mmCIF file of C-alpha atoms and ligand atoms in Angstrom:
data_model
loop_
_atom_site.group_PDB
_atom_site.id
_atom_site.type_symbol
_atom_site.label_atom_id
_atom_site.label_comp_id
_atom_site.label_asym_id
_atom_site.label_seq_id
_atom_site.Cartn_x
_atom_site.Cartn_y
_atom_site.Cartn_z
ATOM 1 C CA MET A 1 25.784 65.172 -14.098
ATOM 2 C CA PRO A 2 27.286 67.813 -16.326
ATOM 3 C CA PRO A 3 30.642 69.039 -14.971
ATOM 4 C CA LEU A 4 30.459 72.193 -12.849
ATOM 5 C CA LEU A 5 32.209 75.251 -14.265
ATOM 6 C CA ASP A 6 32.458 77.623 -11.323
ATOM 7 C CA ALA A 7 33.223 81.142 -12.529
ATOM 8 C CA ARG A 8 33.990 82.429 -9.021
ATOM 9 C CA PRO A 9 37.743 81.806 -8.662
ATOM 10 C CA GLY A 10 38.849 83.829 -11.719
ATOM 11 C CA ARG A 11 35.546 85.648 -12.286
ATOM 12 C CA SER A 12 35.657 84.016 -15.683
ATOM 13 C CA PHE A 13 34.781 80.917 -17.658
ATOM 14 C CA ALA A 14 35.515 79.587 -21.128
ATOM 15 C CA LEU A 15 33.273 77.708 -23.527
ATOM 16 C CA ARG A 16 34.257 76.062 -26.754
ATOM 17 C CA VAL A 17 31.392 75.334 -29.111
ATOM 18 C CA GLN A 18 32.233 72.082 -30.822
ATOM 19 C CA SER A 19 30.912 69.234 -32.883
ATOM 20 C CA GLY A 20 31.487 65.640 -31.937
ATOM 21 C CA THR A 21 29.892 62.258 -31.611
ATOM 22 C CA THR A 22 27.791 60.973 -28.735
ATOM 23 C CA SER A 23 26.760 57.377 -28.153
ATOM 24 C CA PHE A 24 23.354 57.713 -26.530
ATOM 25 C CA TYR A 25 23.096 53.954 -27.057
ATOM 26 C CA PRO A 26 26.240 51.799 -26.828
ATOM 27 C CA GLY A 27 28.008 51.382 -30.143
ATOM 28 C CA ARG A 28 25.662 53.771 -31.955
ATOM 29 C CA PRO A 29 27.481 57.087 -32.311
ATOM 30 C CA SER A 30 25.458 60.132 -33.357
ATOM 31 C CA ASP A 31 26.712 63.442 -34.693
ATOM 32 C CA THR A 32 26.072 66.044 -32.006
ATOM 33 C CA LEU A 33 27.083 69.499 -30.797
ATOM 34 C CA GLY A 34 28.194 70.616 -27.366
ATOM 35 C CA TYR A 35 30.041 73.128 -25.226
ATOM 36 C CA ASN A 36 33.413 71.797 -23.997
ATOM 37 C CA GLY A 37 32.145 68.347 -24.899
ATOM 38 C CA SER A 38 30.178 66.447 -27.485
ATOM 39 C CA TYR A 39 26.615 67.011 -26.220
ATOM 40 C CA LEU A 40 25.189 69.788 -23.998
ATOM 41 C CA GLY A 41 27.533 71.865 -21.854
ATOM 42 C CA PRO A 42 28.908 72.233 -18.339
ATOM 43 C CA THR A 43 26.788 73.790 -15.596
ATOM 44 C CA ILE A 44 28.098 77.333 -15.273
ATOM 45 C CA ARG A 45 27.852 78.888 -11.821
ATOM 46 C CA VAL A 46 28.141 82.639 -11.353
ATOM 47 C CA ARG A 47 27.743 84.794 -8.284
ATOM 48 C CA ARG A 48 25.677 87.910 -7.774
ATOM 49 C CA GLY A 49 27.815 91.033 -7.702
ATOM 50 C CA ASP A 50 30.572 89.606 -9.889
ATOM 51 C CA ASP A 51 31.534 90.831 -13.341
ATOM 52 C CA VAL A 52 32.219 87.593 -15.118
ATOM 53 C CA ALA A 53 34.407 87.435 -18.215
ATOM 54 C CA ALA A 54 33.031 84.868 -20.638
ATOM 55 C CA VAL A 55 35.256 83.580 -23.421
ATOM 56 C CA VAL A 56 33.309 81.740 -26.113
ATOM 57 C CA THR A 57 35.118 80.203 -29.070
ATOM 58 C CA ASN A 58 33.229 78.818 -32.030
ATOM 59 C CA GLY A 59 34.802 75.553 -33.144
ATOM 60 C CA LEU A 60 31.980 74.767 -35.574
ATOM 61 C CA ASN A 61 31.921 75.181 -39.333
ATOM 62 C CA ALA A 62 28.759 77.246 -38.909
ATOM 63 C CA ASP A 63 27.800 80.489 -37.214
ATOM 64 C CA THR A 64 26.540 80.302 -33.681
ATOM 65 C CA THR A 65 25.627 82.562 -30.773
ATOM 66 C CA VAL A 66 25.367 81.866 -27.044
ATOM 67 C CA HIS A 67 22.320 83.335 -25.387
ATOM 68 C CA TRP A 68 22.224 83.574 -21.565
ATOM 69 C CA HIS A 69 18.520 82.860 -21.236
ATOM 70 C CA GLY A 70 17.224 84.508 -18.077
ATOM 71 C CA LEU A 71 20.287 86.579 -17.257
ATOM 72 C CA LEU A 72 19.346 90.213 -16.668
ATOM 73 C CA ILE A 73 21.999 91.954 -18.726
ATOM 74 C CA PRO A 74 22.174 94.556 -21.516
ATOM 75 C CA GLY A 75 21.135 93.284 -24.947
ATOM 76 C CA GLU A 76 24.603 93.656 -26.468
ATOM 77 C CA LEU A 77 25.901 91.035 -24.031
ATOM 78 C CA ASP A 78 23.015 88.628 -24.328
ATOM 79 C CA GLY A 79 24.021 86.539 -27.328
ATOM 80 C CA GLY A 80 20.902 86.994 -29.395
ATOM 81 C CA PRO A 81 20.657 86.309 -33.135
ATOM 82 C CA HIS A 82 22.406 89.604 -33.850
ATOM 83 C CA GLN A 83 25.596 88.581 -32.044
ATOM 84 C CA ILE A 84 27.038 86.008 -34.382
ATOM 85 C CA ILE A 85 30.230 84.206 -33.488
ATOM 86 C CA ALA A 86 31.725 83.200 -36.841
ATOM 87 C CA PRO A 87 33.563 79.890 -37.253
ATOM 88 C CA GLY A 88 36.926 80.167 -35.498
ATOM 89 C CA ALA A 89 36.033 83.454 -33.817
ATOM 90 C CA THR A 90 35.991 84.204 -30.081
ATOM 91 C CA TRP A 91 33.383 86.347 -28.317
ATOM 92 C CA ARG A 92 34.287 87.952 -24.991
ATOM 93 C CA PRO A 93 31.367 89.564 -23.199
ATOM 94 C CA THR A 94 31.767 90.596 -19.555
ATOM 95 C CA LEU A 95 28.584 89.659 -17.749
ATOM 96 C CA PRO A 96 27.492 91.825 -14.809
ATOM 97 C CA ILE A 97 25.636 89.472 -12.434
ATOM 98 C CA ARG A 98 23.102 91.617 -10.591
ATOM 99 C CA GLN A 99 20.096 89.390 -9.983
ATOM 100 C CA PRO A 100 18.960 87.046 -7.220
ATOM 101 C CA ALA A 101 19.943 83.381 -7.206
ATOM 102 C CA ALA A 102 18.200 81.489 -9.999
ATOM 103 C CA THR A 103 18.412 78.595 -12.420
ATOM 104 C CA LEU A 104 18.963 79.783 -15.983
ATOM 105 C CA LEU A 105 19.647 78.198 -19.347
ATOM 106 C CA TYR A 106 22.238 79.072 -21.963
ATOM 107 C CA HIS A 107 21.816 77.972 -25.550
ATOM 108 C CA SER A 108 22.468 78.739 -29.207
ATOM 109 C CA HIS A 109 20.254 81.476 -30.577
ATOM 110 C CA VAL A 110 21.687 81.832 -34.061
ATOM 111 C CA HIS A 111 19.306 83.146 -36.701
ATOM 112 C CA GLY A 112 17.664 80.404 -38.735
ATOM 113 C CA LEU A 113 19.516 77.553 -37.014
ATOM 114 C CA THR A 114 18.490 77.872 -33.378
ATOM 115 C CA ALA A 115 16.206 74.859 -33.406
ATOM 116 C CA GLU A 116 18.751 72.593 -35.126
ATOM 117 C CA GLN A 117 21.668 73.666 -32.948
ATOM 118 C CA VAL A 118 19.734 73.308 -29.701
ATOM 119 C CA TYR A 119 18.342 69.961 -30.833
ATOM 120 C CA SER A 120 21.875 68.797 -31.622
ATOM 121 C CA GLY A 121 23.079 69.698 -28.138
ATOM 122 C CA LEU A 122 23.855 73.392 -27.712
ATOM 123 C CA ALA A 123 22.301 74.039 -24.309
ATOM 124 C CA GLY A 124 23.383 74.012 -20.679
ATOM 125 C CA ALA A 125 22.408 75.147 -17.188
ATOM 126 C CA LEU A 126 23.544 78.489 -15.794
ATOM 127 C CA LEU A 127 23.193 78.940 -12.039
ATOM 128 C CA VAL A 128 23.232 82.269 -10.261
ATOM 129 C CA THR A 129 24.015 82.083 -6.556
ATOM 130 C CA ASP A 130 24.165 84.739 -3.843
ATOM 131 C CA ASP A 131 24.632 85.154 -0.095
ATOM 132 C CA GLU A 132 20.908 85.067 0.658
ATOM 133 C CA GLU A 133 20.419 81.748 -1.056
ATOM 134 C CA GLN A 134 23.514 80.246 0.541
ATOM 135 C CA GLY A 135 22.283 81.328 3.955
ATOM 136 C CA LEU A 136 19.068 79.327 3.654
ATOM 137 C CA GLY A 137 20.569 75.909 4.304
ATOM 138 C CA LEU A 138 19.110 74.518 1.091
ATOM 139 C CA PRO A 139 20.676 71.414 -0.415
ATOM 140 C CA SER A 140 23.527 72.847 -2.482
ATOM 141 C CA GLU A 141 26.137 70.144 -2.908
ATOM 142 C CA TYR A 142 26.410 70.092 -6.673
ATOM 143 C CA GLY A 143 25.657 66.732 -8.213
ATOM 144 C CA VAL A 144 24.846 65.159 -4.843
ATOM 145 C CA ASP A 145 21.783 66.819 -3.351
ATOM 146 C CA ASP A 146 21.561 69.741 -5.790
ATOM 147 C CA LEU A 147 20.918 68.463 -9.295
ATOM 148 C CA PRO A 148 20.440 70.398 -12.532
ATOM 149 C CA LEU A 149 18.201 68.280 -14.767
ATOM 150 C CA LEU A 150 17.944 69.242 -18.438
ATOM 151 C CA ILE A 151 14.915 67.484 -19.831
ATOM 152 C CA GLN A 152 14.742 66.948 -23.600
ATOM 153 C CA ASP A 153 12.771 64.813 -25.990
ATOM 154 C CA ARG A 154 14.718 63.464 -28.940
ATOM 155 C CA GLN A 155 14.077 61.141 -31.848
ATOM 156 C CA PHE A 156 16.234 58.071 -32.483
ATOM 157 C CA GLU A 157 16.373 55.607 -35.314
ATOM 158 C CA ASN A 158 18.312 52.407 -34.693
ATOM 159 C CA GLY A 159 19.869 54.059 -31.669
ATOM 160 C CA ARG A 160 21.103 57.092 -33.570
ATOM 161 C CA LEU A 161 19.848 60.634 -33.053
ATOM 162 C CA VAL A 162 17.893 61.938 -36.013
ATOM 163 C CA MET A 163 16.633 65.412 -36.781
ATOM 164 C CA PRO A 164 12.905 65.253 -37.392
ATOM 165 C CA GLY A 165 11.692 67.042 -40.491
ATOM 166 C CA GLY A 166 8.498 67.441 -42.413
ATOM 167 C CA MET A 167 5.229 69.191 -41.937
ATOM 168 C CA MET A 168 4.690 68.150 -38.357
ATOM 169 C CA VAL A 169 7.935 69.853 -37.449
ATOM 170 C CA ALA A 170 6.755 73.060 -39.061
ATOM 171 C CA MET A 171 3.545 72.877 -37.094
ATOM 172 C CA GLN A 172 4.686 71.349 -33.827
ATOM 173 C CA GLY A 173 8.399 71.939 -33.531
ATOM 174 C CA ARG A 174 11.053 69.282 -33.270
ATOM 175 C CA ARG A 175 9.904 66.500 -30.996
ATOM 176 C CA GLY A 176 10.942 62.979 -30.223
ATOM 177 C CA ASP A 177 9.677 59.819 -28.618
ATOM 178 C CA THR A 178 12.630 59.441 -26.228
ATOM 179 C CA ILE A 179 13.124 61.599 -23.166
ATOM 180 C CA LEU A 180 16.691 62.375 -22.120
ATOM 181 C CA VAL A 181 17.886 63.918 -18.889
ATOM 182 C CA ASN A 182 21.295 65.596 -19.116
ATOM 183 C CA GLY A 183 21.773 63.743 -22.380
ATOM 184 C CA ALA A 184 21.177 60.300 -20.864
ATOM 185 C CA VAL A 185 18.703 57.772 -22.220
ATOM 186 C CA ASN A 186 16.766 55.859 -19.545
ATOM 187 C CA PRO A 187 18.422 57.920 -16.808
ATOM 188 C CA LEU A 188 18.853 56.995 -13.157
ATOM 189 C CA ALA A 189 19.742 59.404 -10.348
ATOM 190 C CA ALA A 190 21.333 58.058 -7.187
ATOM 191 C CA VAL A 191 20.309 60.567 -4.546
ATOM 192 C CA PRO A 192 20.976 60.789 -0.799
ATOM 193 C CA ASN A 193 18.091 59.664 1.402
ATOM 194 C CA ARG A 194 17.227 63.147 2.558
ATOM 195 C CA LEU A 195 15.890 66.399 1.127
ATOM 196 C CA VAL A 196 17.147 66.859 -2.435
ATOM 197 C CA ARG A 197 16.974 69.928 -4.645
ATOM 198 C CA LEU A 198 16.080 69.445 -8.273
ATOM 199 C CA ARG A 199 16.598 72.249 -10.763
ATOM 200 C CA LEU A 200 14.365 71.244 -13.626
ATOM 201 C CA VAL A 201 15.126 72.844 -16.972
ATOM 202 C CA ASN A 202 12.926 72.153 -19.964
ATOM 203 C CA ALA A 203 15.563 72.211 -22.700
ATOM 204 C CA SER A 204 13.264 70.575 -25.256
ATOM 205 C CA ASN A 205 12.490 72.294 -28.522
ATOM 206 C CA ALA A 206 8.726 72.021 -28.325
ATOM 207 C CA ARG A 207 7.419 69.601 -25.702
ATOM 208 C CA ILE A 208 5.501 70.743 -22.662
ATOM 209 C CA TYR A 209 5.809 68.428 -19.652
ATOM 210 C CA GLU A 210 3.291 67.727 -16.900
ATOM 211 C CA LEU A 211 5.615 66.383 -14.252
ATOM 212 C CA SER A 212 4.800 64.398 -11.142
ATOM 213 C CA PHE A 213 6.136 61.429 -9.208
ATOM 214 C CA SER A 214 5.113 57.860 -9.911
ATOM 215 C CA ASP A 215 4.031 57.368 -6.278
ATOM 216 C CA ARG A 216 2.164 60.685 -6.251
ATOM 217 C CA ARG A 217 4.390 62.040 -3.501
ATOM 218 C CA SER A 218 4.151 65.765 -3.035
ATOM 219 C CA PHE A 219 7.160 68.063 -3.287
ATOM 220 C CA HIS A 220 8.019 71.647 -2.490
ATOM 221 C CA TRP A 221 8.190 74.094 -5.361
ATOM 222 C CA ILE A 222 10.764 76.686 -4.307
ATOM 223 C CA GLY A 223 11.839 78.553 -7.427
ATOM 224 C CA THR A 224 10.921 79.751 -10.900
ATOM 225 C CA GLU A 225 12.855 81.306 -13.787
ATOM 226 C CA GLY A 226 13.164 84.473 -11.726
ATOM 227 C CA GLY A 227 14.659 82.830 -8.665
ATOM 228 C CA LEU A 228 13.379 81.622 -5.326
ATOM 229 C CA LEU A 229 9.753 82.038 -4.399
ATOM 230 C CA GLU A 230 8.904 83.887 -1.225
ATOM 231 C CA HIS A 231 7.451 80.712 0.286
ATOM 232 C CA ALA A 232 7.624 77.073 -0.758
ATOM 233 C CA VAL A 233 4.462 75.674 -2.320
ATOM 234 C CA ALA A 234 3.439 72.042 -1.814
ATOM 235 C CA LEU A 235 2.518 70.461 -5.147
ATOM 236 C CA GLU A 236 1.946 67.040 -6.655
ATOM 237 C CA ALA A 237 2.480 68.108 -10.270
ATOM 238 C CA ILE A 238 4.060 70.946 -12.193
ATOM 239 C CA THR A 239 3.908 72.082 -15.825
ATOM 240 C CA LEU A 240 7.073 73.007 -17.658
ATOM 241 C CA ALA A 241 7.080 74.561 -21.138
ATOM 242 C CA PRO A 242 10.235 74.857 -23.271
ATOM 243 C CA GLY A 243 12.722 77.217 -21.653
ATOM 244 C CA GLN A 244 10.927 77.093 -18.309
ATOM 245 C CA ARG A 245 12.709 76.197 -15.100
ATOM 246 C CA ALA A 246 11.488 75.055 -11.702
ATOM 247 C CA GLU A 247 13.375 74.353 -8.495
ATOM 248 C CA LEU A 248 11.937 71.637 -6.295
ATOM 249 C CA LEU A 249 12.767 70.127 -2.933
ATOM 250 C CA VAL A 250 11.919 66.444 -2.821
ATOM 251 C CA ASP A 251 12.063 64.370 0.347
ATOM 252 C CA PHE A 252 13.738 60.997 -0.161
ATOM 253 C CA THR A 253 14.094 60.269 3.571
ATOM 254 C CA ASP A 254 11.935 57.158 3.322
ATOM 255 C CA GLY A 255 14.557 55.617 1.032
ATOM 256 C CA ARG A 256 11.960 54.504 -1.480
ATOM 257 C CA SER A 257 12.654 54.611 -5.198
ATOM 258 C CA ALA A 258 10.376 56.811 -7.256
ATOM 259 C CA SER A 259 10.285 58.136 -10.775
ATOM 260 C CA LEU A 260 9.632 61.555 -12.169
ATOM 261 C CA VAL A 261 7.020 60.979 -14.850
ATOM 262 C CA THR A 262 5.265 63.122 -17.398
ATOM 263 C CA ALA A 263 1.648 62.943 -18.450
ATOM 264 C CA ALA A 264 0.590 62.982 -22.082
ATOM 265 C CA ASP A 265 1.297 66.252 -23.861
ATOM 266 C CA THR A 266 -2.183 67.517 -24.547
ATOM 267 C CA ASN A 267 -0.771 70.512 -26.409
ATOM 268 C CA SER A 268 0.244 68.320 -29.308
ATOM 269 C CA SER A 269 -2.238 67.594 -32.044
ATOM 270 C CA MET A 270 -0.305 64.372 -32.577
ATOM 271 C CA MET A 271 -2.257 63.092 -29.629
ATOM 272 C CA GLY A 272 -4.847 61.795 -32.022
ATOM 273 C CA GLY A 273 -2.233 59.801 -33.894
ATOM 274 C CA MET A 274 -2.649 61.591 -37.181
ATOM 275 C CA GLY A 275 -0.199 59.245 -38.824
ATOM 276 C CA MET A 276 1.102 61.806 -41.288
ATOM 277 C CA MET A 277 4.615 62.162 -42.586
ATOM 278 C CA GLY A 278 7.378 59.841 -43.582
ATOM 279 C CA ARG A 279 10.445 60.329 -41.492
ATOM 280 C CA GLY A 280 9.558 60.554 -37.855
ATOM 281 C CA ALA A 281 6.133 59.070 -38.440
ATOM 282 C CA ARG A 282 6.350 57.168 -35.171
ATOM 283 C CA ARG A 283 6.215 60.477 -33.472
ATOM 284 C CA THR A 284 2.692 59.722 -32.485
ATOM 285 C CA ASP A 285 4.591 58.458 -29.411
ATOM 286 C CA ALA A 286 6.108 61.872 -28.893
ATOM 287 C CA ALA A 287 3.219 63.087 -26.805
ATOM 288 C CA ALA A 288 2.661 59.942 -24.756
ATOM 289 C CA PRO A 289 3.060 59.646 -20.982
ATOM 290 C CA ALA A 290 6.603 58.610 -20.096
ATOM 291 C CA THR A 291 9.113 58.078 -17.333
ATOM 292 C CA VAL A 292 11.500 61.016 -17.224
ATOM 293 C CA LEU A 293 13.948 60.018 -14.491
ATOM 294 C CA ARG A 294 14.212 57.270 -11.873
ATOM 295 C CA PHE A 295 15.491 58.141 -8.413
ATOM 296 C CA GLU A 296 17.225 55.661 -6.124
ATOM 297 C CA PRO A 297 17.835 57.057 -2.648
ATOM 298 C CA ARG A 298 20.820 55.700 -0.732
ATOM 299 C CA PRO A 299 23.152 56.915 2.008
ATOM 300 C CA LEU A 300 25.329 59.378 0.126
ATOM 301 C CA GLY A 301 27.583 62.282 0.994
ATOM 302 C CA GLN A 302 27.331 64.336 4.130
ATOM 303 C CA ALA A 303 24.192 66.152 5.072
ATOM 304 C CA ARG A 304 25.413 69.736 5.055
ATOM 305 C CA ALA A 305 22.005 71.141 4.336
ATOM 306 C CA SER A 306 19.549 71.777 7.144
ATOM 307 C CA GLY A 307 17.146 69.114 5.906
ATOM 308 C CA VAL A 308 14.153 71.344 6.443
ATOM 309 C CA VAL A 309 12.279 73.577 4.044
ATOM 310 C CA PRO A 310 12.829 77.206 5.073
ATOM 311 C CA THR A 311 9.634 79.088 5.893
ATOM 312 C CA LEU A 312 10.853 82.223 4.135
ATOM 313 C CA LEU A 313 12.936 81.699 1.015
ATOM 314 C CA ALA A 314 13.177 85.238 -0.279
ATOM 315 C CA SER A 315 11.631 88.594 0.503
ATOM 316 C CA ARG A 316 9.698 89.853 -2.465
ATOM 317 C CA THR A 317 7.958 93.153 -2.788
ATOM 318 C CA GLY A 318 5.445 93.175 -5.595
ATOM 319 C CA PRO A 319 3.802 96.187 -7.229
ATOM 320 C CA ASP A 320 1.091 97.817 -5.131
ATOM 321 C CA ALA A 321 -2.180 97.347 -7.017
ATOM 322 C CA SER A 322 -3.796 100.254 -5.231
ATOM 323 C CA LYS A 323 -1.288 102.624 -6.853
ATOM 324 C CA ALA A 324 -2.210 101.653 -10.407
ATOM 325 C CA VAL A 325 -3.272 104.658 -12.508
ATOM 326 C CA ARG A 326 -4.663 102.798 -15.483
ATOM 327 C CA ARG A 327 -6.003 99.381 -16.400
ATOM 328 C CA ARG A 328 -5.048 97.956 -19.812
ATOM 329 C CA ARG A 329 -6.293 94.853 -21.507
ATOM 330 C CA LEU A 330 -4.036 93.117 -24.052
ATOM 331 C CA SER A 331 -5.213 90.152 -26.028
ATOM 332 C CA LEU A 332 -2.793 87.804 -27.765
ATOM 333 C CA ASN A 333 -4.037 86.352 -31.046
ATOM 334 C CA MET A 334 -2.951 83.633 -33.414
ATOM 335 C CA ALA A 335 -4.472 82.949 -36.794
ATOM 336 C CA GLN A 336 -3.324 80.567 -39.475
ATOM 337 C CA SER A 337 -3.998 80.950 -43.165
ATOM 338 C CA ALA A 338 -2.676 77.855 -44.860
ATOM 339 C CA PRO A 339 -2.639 78.416 -48.653
ATOM 340 C CA SER A 340 0.894 79.566 -49.304
ATOM 341 C CA CYS A 341 2.659 77.598 -46.597
ATOM 342 C CA ASP A 342 5.621 75.893 -48.175
ATOM 343 C CA PHE A 343 5.734 72.691 -46.260
ATOM 344 C CA GLY A 344 7.838 71.008 -48.901
ATOM 345 C CA GLN A 345 10.698 73.212 -47.838
ATOM 346 C CA VAL A 346 10.458 72.946 -44.136
ATOM 347 C CA GLY A 347 13.067 75.123 -42.611
ATOM 348 C CA GLU A 348 13.080 77.515 -39.771
ATOM 349 C CA ARG A 349 10.014 79.473 -40.739
ATOM 350 C CA PHE A 350 6.677 78.975 -42.277
ATOM 351 C CA GLY A 351 4.609 81.759 -43.660
ATOM 352 C CA ASN A 352 1.194 83.068 -42.963
ATOM 353 C CA VAL A 353 0.881 82.343 -39.320
ATOM 354 C CA ALA A 354 -0.097 85.644 -37.862
ATOM 355 C CA PHE A 355 0.609 86.301 -34.242
ATOM 356 C CA GLY A 356 -0.706 89.524 -32.905
ATOM 357 C CA ILE A 357 -1.382 91.661 -29.906
ATOM 358 C CA ASP A 358 -4.769 93.331 -29.817
ATOM 359 C CA ASP A 359 -5.787 91.742 -33.100
ATOM 360 C CA GLY A 360 -4.434 93.815 -35.927
ATOM 361 C CA ASN A 361 -2.487 96.585 -34.343
ATOM 362 C CA HIS A 362 0.776 94.670 -34.452
ATOM 363 C CA ARG A 363 -0.080 91.905 -36.812
ATOM 364 C CA ARG A 364 1.741 89.620 -39.146
ATOM 365 C CA GLY A 365 5.008 89.051 -37.443
ATOM 366 C CA GLN A 366 6.953 86.231 -39.019
ATOM 367 C CA PHE A 367 7.070 83.288 -36.726
ATOM 368 C CA ALA A 368 10.254 81.285 -36.386
ATOM 369 C CA PRO A 369 9.762 78.275 -34.118
ATOM 370 C CA SER A 370 12.772 77.355 -32.071
HETATM 371 CU CU1 CU B 401 16.191 80.972 -24.702
#
């Protein structure tokens, strides 16, 4: 479990962006990046209504930014590519927390290096809590029955983290054949034998997961990127694209071990085993079905949560369709014209992939995969 950095007491928190080494496999240190540590960052918890003073110091030899992905705040506080923190500099935005409880994701969003910095470890969970959520009796004992789970695929060679390169990266994003949860290889979660809340965060660069349990048990889907759903939804599988989050309640009362697994990634053209490329060629495995996380229920902690799934999680009022004054149709297009792609120099961008809305009206944006 990442350490919990609760912003409540001082209405503030501090992050230091740093480089370091991480031994994903014993005795095989890899060069990595992290916040207040060598890989990934603490789980930051903020509370609705607070104005939270963030203090972010860049201890790298490179520019960075910290983007609060999912936080509803003005753009000048949001840590996008335009808000560079230079090496040695400190950025101090005050974040007004004015949204319902939700599971968010903070990460580097520096121009031209986002993919590399996130791949190397610059990501973490950001939790918003509020009175409504705390009144529901949901499992909320951090690290015991309330677990943030950052899921990432990474590539290793001889036990050391490597940065995939080459044409497949330009086309597919950075992928890997090893799935980590909270930076751990072959992870195991000891959970109490009761209802447990999982906050799934897809912190991968490019992989889409189709998640389910090895014993096909159903679970309750209770939250999305925007916060809690109005009502829990019983599911046996859920899809999670990069950046997406999902909150689940899983019942481990029967004490049986089970694994969270992912199906093959059918969005990857590597599925066919194209066998291209030098470095990272074994990435034909990068789309294969895999175990994500094993759960071992045992008597743990005290059951402070109610142990039942609330019938009403949150009151939501949606737009009233009958009041619509106009119907618009927007179509999203993608076209690729290969000739001048410079795959020899695979960096952050590759030319001539045209993404558009309404085919032509807003065409030819440069695409930078991250
Ligand atoms: Cu983001």
